[in-house]
Coordinates of C-alpha atoms in Angstrom, one line a residue:
X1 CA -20.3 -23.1 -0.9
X2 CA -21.7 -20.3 1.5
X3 CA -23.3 -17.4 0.2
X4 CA -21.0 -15.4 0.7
X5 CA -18.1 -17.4 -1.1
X6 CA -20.8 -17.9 -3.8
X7 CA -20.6 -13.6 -3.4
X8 CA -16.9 -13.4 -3.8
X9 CA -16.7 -16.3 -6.4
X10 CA -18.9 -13.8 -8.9
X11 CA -17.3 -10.5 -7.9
X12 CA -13.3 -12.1 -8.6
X13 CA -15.3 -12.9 -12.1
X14 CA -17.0 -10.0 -13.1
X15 CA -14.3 -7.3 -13.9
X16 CA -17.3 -4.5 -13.5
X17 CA -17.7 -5.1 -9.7
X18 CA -13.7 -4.5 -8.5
X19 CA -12.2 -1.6 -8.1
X20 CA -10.3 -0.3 -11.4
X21 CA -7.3 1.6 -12.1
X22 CA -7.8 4.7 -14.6
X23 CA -7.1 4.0 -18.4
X24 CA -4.3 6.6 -18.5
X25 CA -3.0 5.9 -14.9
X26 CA -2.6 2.3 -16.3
X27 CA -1.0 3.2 -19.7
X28 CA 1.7 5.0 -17.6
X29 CA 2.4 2.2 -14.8
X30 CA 3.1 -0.1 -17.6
X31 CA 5.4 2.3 -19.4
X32 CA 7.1 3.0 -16.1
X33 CA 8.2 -0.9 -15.9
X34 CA 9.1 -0.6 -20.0
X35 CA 13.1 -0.1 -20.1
X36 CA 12.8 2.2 -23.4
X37 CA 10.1 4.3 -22.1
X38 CA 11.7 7.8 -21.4
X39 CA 10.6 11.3 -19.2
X40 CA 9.1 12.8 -22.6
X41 CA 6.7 9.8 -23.4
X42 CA 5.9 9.1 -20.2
X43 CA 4.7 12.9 -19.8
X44 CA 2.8 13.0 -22.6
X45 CA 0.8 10.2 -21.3
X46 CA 0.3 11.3 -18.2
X47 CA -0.6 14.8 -19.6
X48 CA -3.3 12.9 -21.3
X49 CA -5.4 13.2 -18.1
X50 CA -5.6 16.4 -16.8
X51 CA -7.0 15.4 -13.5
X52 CA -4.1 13.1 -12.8
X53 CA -1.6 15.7 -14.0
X54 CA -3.3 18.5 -11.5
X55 CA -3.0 15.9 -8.3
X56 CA 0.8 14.7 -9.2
X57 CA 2.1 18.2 -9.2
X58 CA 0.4 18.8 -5.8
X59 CA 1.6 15.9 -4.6
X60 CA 5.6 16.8 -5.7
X61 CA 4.8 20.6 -4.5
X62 CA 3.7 19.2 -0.8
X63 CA 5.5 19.0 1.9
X64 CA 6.1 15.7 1.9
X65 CA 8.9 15.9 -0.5
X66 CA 10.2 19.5 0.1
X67 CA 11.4 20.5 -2.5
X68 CA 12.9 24.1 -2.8
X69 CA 11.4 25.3 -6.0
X70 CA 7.8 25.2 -7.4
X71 CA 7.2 22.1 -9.9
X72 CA 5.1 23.2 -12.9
X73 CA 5.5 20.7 -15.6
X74 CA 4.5 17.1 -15.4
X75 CA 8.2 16.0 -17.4
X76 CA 9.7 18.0 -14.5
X77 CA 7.6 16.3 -12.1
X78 CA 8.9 12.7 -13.2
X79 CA 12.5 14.2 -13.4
X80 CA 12.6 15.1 -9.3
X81 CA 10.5 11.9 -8.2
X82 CA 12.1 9.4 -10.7
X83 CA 10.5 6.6 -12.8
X84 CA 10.4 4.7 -9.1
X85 CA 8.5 7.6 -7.3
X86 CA 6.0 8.6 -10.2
X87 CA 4.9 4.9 -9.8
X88 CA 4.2 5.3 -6.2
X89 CA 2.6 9.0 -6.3
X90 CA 0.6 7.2 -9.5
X91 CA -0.8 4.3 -7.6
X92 CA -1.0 6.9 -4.3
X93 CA -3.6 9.6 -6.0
X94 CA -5.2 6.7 -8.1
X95 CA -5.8 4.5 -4.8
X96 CA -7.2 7.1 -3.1
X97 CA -10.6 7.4 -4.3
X98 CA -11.2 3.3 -3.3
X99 CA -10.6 4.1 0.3
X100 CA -13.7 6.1 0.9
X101 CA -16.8 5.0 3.4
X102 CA -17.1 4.1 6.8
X103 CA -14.8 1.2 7.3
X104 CA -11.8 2.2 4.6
X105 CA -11.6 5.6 5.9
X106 CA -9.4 4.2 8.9
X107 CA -8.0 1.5 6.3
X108 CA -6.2 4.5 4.3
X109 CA -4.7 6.1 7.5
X110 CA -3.4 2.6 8.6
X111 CA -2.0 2.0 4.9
X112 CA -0.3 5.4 4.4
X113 CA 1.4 4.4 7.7
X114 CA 2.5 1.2 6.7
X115 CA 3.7 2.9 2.8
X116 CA 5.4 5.4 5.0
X117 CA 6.9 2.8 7.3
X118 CA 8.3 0.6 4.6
X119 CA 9.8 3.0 2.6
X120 CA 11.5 4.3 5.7
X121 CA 13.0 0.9 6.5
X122 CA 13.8 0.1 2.9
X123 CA 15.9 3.0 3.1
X124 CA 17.5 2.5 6.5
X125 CA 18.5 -1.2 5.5
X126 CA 19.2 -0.6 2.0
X127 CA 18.2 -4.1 1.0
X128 CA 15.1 -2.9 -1.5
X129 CA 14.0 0.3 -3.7
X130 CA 12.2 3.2 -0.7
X131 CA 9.9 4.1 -3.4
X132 CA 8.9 0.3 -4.2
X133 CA 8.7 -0.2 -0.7
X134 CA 6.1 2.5 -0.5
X135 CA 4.3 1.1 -3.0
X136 CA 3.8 -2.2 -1.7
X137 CA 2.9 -0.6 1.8
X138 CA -0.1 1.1 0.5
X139 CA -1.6 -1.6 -1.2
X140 CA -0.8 -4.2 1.4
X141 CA -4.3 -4.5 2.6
X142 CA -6.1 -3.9 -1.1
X143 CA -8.1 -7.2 -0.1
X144 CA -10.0 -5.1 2.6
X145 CA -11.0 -2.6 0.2
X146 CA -13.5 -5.6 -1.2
X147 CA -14.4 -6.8 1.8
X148 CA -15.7 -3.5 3.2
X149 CA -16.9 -2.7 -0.2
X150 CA -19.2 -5.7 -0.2
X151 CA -19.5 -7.1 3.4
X152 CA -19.2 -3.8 5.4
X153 CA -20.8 -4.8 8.4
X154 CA -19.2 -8.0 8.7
X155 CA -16.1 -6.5 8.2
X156 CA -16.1 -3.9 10.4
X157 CA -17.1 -6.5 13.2
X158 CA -14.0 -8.1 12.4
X159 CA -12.3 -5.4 12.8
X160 CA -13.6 -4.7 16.1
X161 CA -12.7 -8.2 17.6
X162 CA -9.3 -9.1 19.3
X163 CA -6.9 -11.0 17.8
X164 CA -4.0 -13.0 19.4
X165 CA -1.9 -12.8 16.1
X166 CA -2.4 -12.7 12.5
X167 CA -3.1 -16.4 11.8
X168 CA -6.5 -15.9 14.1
X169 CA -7.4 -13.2 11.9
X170 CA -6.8 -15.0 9.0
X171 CA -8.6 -18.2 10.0
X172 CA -11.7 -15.4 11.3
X173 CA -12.2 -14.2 7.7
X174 CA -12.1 -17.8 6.1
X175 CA -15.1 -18.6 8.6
X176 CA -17.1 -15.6 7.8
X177 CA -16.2 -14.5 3.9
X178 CA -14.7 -17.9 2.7
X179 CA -11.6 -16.1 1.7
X180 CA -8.6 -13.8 3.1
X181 CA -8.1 -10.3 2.4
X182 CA -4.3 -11.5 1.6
X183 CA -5.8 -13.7 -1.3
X184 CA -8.5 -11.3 -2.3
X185 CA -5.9 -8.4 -2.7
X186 CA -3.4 -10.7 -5.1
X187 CA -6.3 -11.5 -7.2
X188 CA -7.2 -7.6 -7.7
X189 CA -3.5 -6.9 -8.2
X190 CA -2.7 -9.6 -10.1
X191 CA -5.7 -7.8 -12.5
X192 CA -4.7 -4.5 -11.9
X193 CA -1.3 -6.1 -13.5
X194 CA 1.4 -5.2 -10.8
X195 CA 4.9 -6.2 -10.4
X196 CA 5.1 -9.6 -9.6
X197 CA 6.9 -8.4 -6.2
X198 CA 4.4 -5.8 -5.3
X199 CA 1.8 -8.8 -5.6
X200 CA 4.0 -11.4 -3.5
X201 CA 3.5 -8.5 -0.8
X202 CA 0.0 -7.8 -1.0
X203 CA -0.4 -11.5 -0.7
X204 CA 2.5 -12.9 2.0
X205 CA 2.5 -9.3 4.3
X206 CA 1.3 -11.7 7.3
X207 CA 3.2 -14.8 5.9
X208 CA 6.7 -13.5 4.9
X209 CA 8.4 -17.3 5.7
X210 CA 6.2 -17.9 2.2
X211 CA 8.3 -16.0 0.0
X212 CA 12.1 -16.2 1.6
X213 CA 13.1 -14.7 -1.1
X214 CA 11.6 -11.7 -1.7
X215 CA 13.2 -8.5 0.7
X216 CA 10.2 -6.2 0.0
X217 CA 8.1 -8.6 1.6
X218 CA 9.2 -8.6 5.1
X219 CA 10.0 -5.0 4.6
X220 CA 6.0 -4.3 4.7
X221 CA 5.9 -7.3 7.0
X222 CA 7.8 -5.6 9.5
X223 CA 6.3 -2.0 8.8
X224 CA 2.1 -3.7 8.9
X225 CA 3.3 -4.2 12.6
X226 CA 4.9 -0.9 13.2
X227 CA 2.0 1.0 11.9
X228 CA 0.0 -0.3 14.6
X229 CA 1.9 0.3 17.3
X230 CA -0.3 3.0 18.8
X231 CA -0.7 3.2 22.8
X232 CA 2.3 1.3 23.3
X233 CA 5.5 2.5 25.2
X234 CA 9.0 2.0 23.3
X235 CA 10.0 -1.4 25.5
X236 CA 6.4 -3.0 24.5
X237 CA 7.3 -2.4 20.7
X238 CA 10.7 -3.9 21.2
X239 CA 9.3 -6.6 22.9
X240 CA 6.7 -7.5 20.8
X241 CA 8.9 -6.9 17.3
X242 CA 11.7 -9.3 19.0
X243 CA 9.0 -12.0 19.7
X244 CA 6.8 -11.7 16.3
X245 CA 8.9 -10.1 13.8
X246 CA 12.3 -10.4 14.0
X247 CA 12.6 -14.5 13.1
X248 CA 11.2 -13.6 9.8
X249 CA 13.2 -9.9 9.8
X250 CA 16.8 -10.6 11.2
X251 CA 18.0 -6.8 10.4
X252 CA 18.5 -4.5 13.2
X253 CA 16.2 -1.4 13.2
X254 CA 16.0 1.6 15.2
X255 CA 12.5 1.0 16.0
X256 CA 11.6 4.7 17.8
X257 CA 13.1 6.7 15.0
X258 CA 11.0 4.5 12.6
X259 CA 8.1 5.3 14.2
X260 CA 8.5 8.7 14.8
X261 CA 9.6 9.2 11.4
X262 CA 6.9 7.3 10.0
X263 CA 4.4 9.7 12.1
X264 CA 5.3 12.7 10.5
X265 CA 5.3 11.8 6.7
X266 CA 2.0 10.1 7.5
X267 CA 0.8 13.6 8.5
X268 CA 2.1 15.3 5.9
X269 CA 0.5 12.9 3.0
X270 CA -2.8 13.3 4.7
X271 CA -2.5 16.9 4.3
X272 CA -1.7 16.4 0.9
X273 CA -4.3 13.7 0.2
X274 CA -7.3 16.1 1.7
X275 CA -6.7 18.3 -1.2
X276 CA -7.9 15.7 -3.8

């Protein structure tokens, strides 16, 4: 074993040296999934961390969700997102702090895009939850949060280098970390304890054919590709969707209002997250 697999080997088993969800931001992700859990509990929880409180009710006062009124109360908070949309803002402002440094700066951009993207298409198609979907867009890449954690040079190398399609990018990061940033982000969400789903996402989001099944995962399938669509005209995204994406996302998309959509909410979060 290299040294670097010897590296990751010791990180996946010391709990100390992953990232980690907050105690209370934990608490309330598992009361979200709990079927008797109601607003009232779930507030008081939440309430329970006053820093976490302050950056949800910015987030449901921003622009990104419009409201008309002034949201004041955390219980009144949970009432206008639902259970489904405190869980994403939750994993949103708790997420947030991981992505910082040199090489996850332009990791967080790319993975508010893709949240923004999937929640968009879950929506248009109707064939999972939008704020699920969101979910499992932002933490899509969590794998690359530990590689540029720990390996930041080599990482951002990668990053650098052209790819003719996911699988050489996949096979790169064997050669140079001895794992895949798909298999390092389902260990750290399988210990962070997400949804089962959420995790089949994190860990199949360049291999959808792997999990048939599962809706949610071609949904941020389909919206990792449209997030990086930059510098290319309309007909090259068409192109390119019909030839990589569509065998493993037969449902028909208006790709240019997907886009375009996913631009501005992408914008808007930004704005939102820059406050924290």
């Amino acid at each position: 074993m290299s040294t670097v697999n010897q590296r990751f080997a010791q990180i996946l088993e010391n709990h100390q040296d992953l990232p980690s969800i907050p105690l209370v931001a934990t608490r309330a992700l598992q009361m979200i999934d709990d079927p008797t859990c109601n607003i009232n509990q779930l507030g008081a929880v939440i309430s329970g961390d006053p820093s976490l409180t302050a950056k949800l009710l910015r987030m449901v006062n921003s622009a990104y969700f419009g409201f008309s009124r002034e949201v004041t109360r955390i219980s009144e908070a949970i009432v206008m997102l639902g259970f489904s949309g405190t869980h994403s803002m939750i994993l949103g402002v708790v997420s947030r702090p991981l992505f910082k440094g040199i090489a996850a700066e332009k990791l967080w951009i790319h993975s508010l895009r893709c949240a923004t993207a999937s929640s968009i298409i879950a929506r248009d198609t109707g064939i999972c939850h939008p704020d699920d979907s969101f979910s499992a867009g932002l933490l899509h890449d969590l794998g690359k949060i530990i590689l540029a954690r720990h390996c930041e040079k080599d990482f951002l190398r990668i990053e650098e280098e052209q790819f003719a399609d996911d699988s050489q990018r996949l096979t790169r990061e064997m050669e140079v970390f001895g794992a895949t940033h798909p298999i390092l982000g389902e260990e750290l969400a399988t210990r962070w304890k997400l949804p089962t789903v959420m995790i089949k996402s994190i860990r199949y989001h360049h291999s959808p054919e792997q999990a048939p099944e599962e809706a949610m995962v071609k949904v941020v399938f389909a919206a990792n590709f449209l997030a990086e669509t930059d510098g290319l005209s309309s007909e090259e995204i068409q192109a390119a969707f019909e030839k990589n994406i569509s065998v493993n996302f037969p449902v028909t998309l208006n790709l240019d209002s997907v886009i375009e959509r996913m631009k501005i909410k992408t914008e808007e979060l930004i704005k939102t997250f820059s406050l924290f």
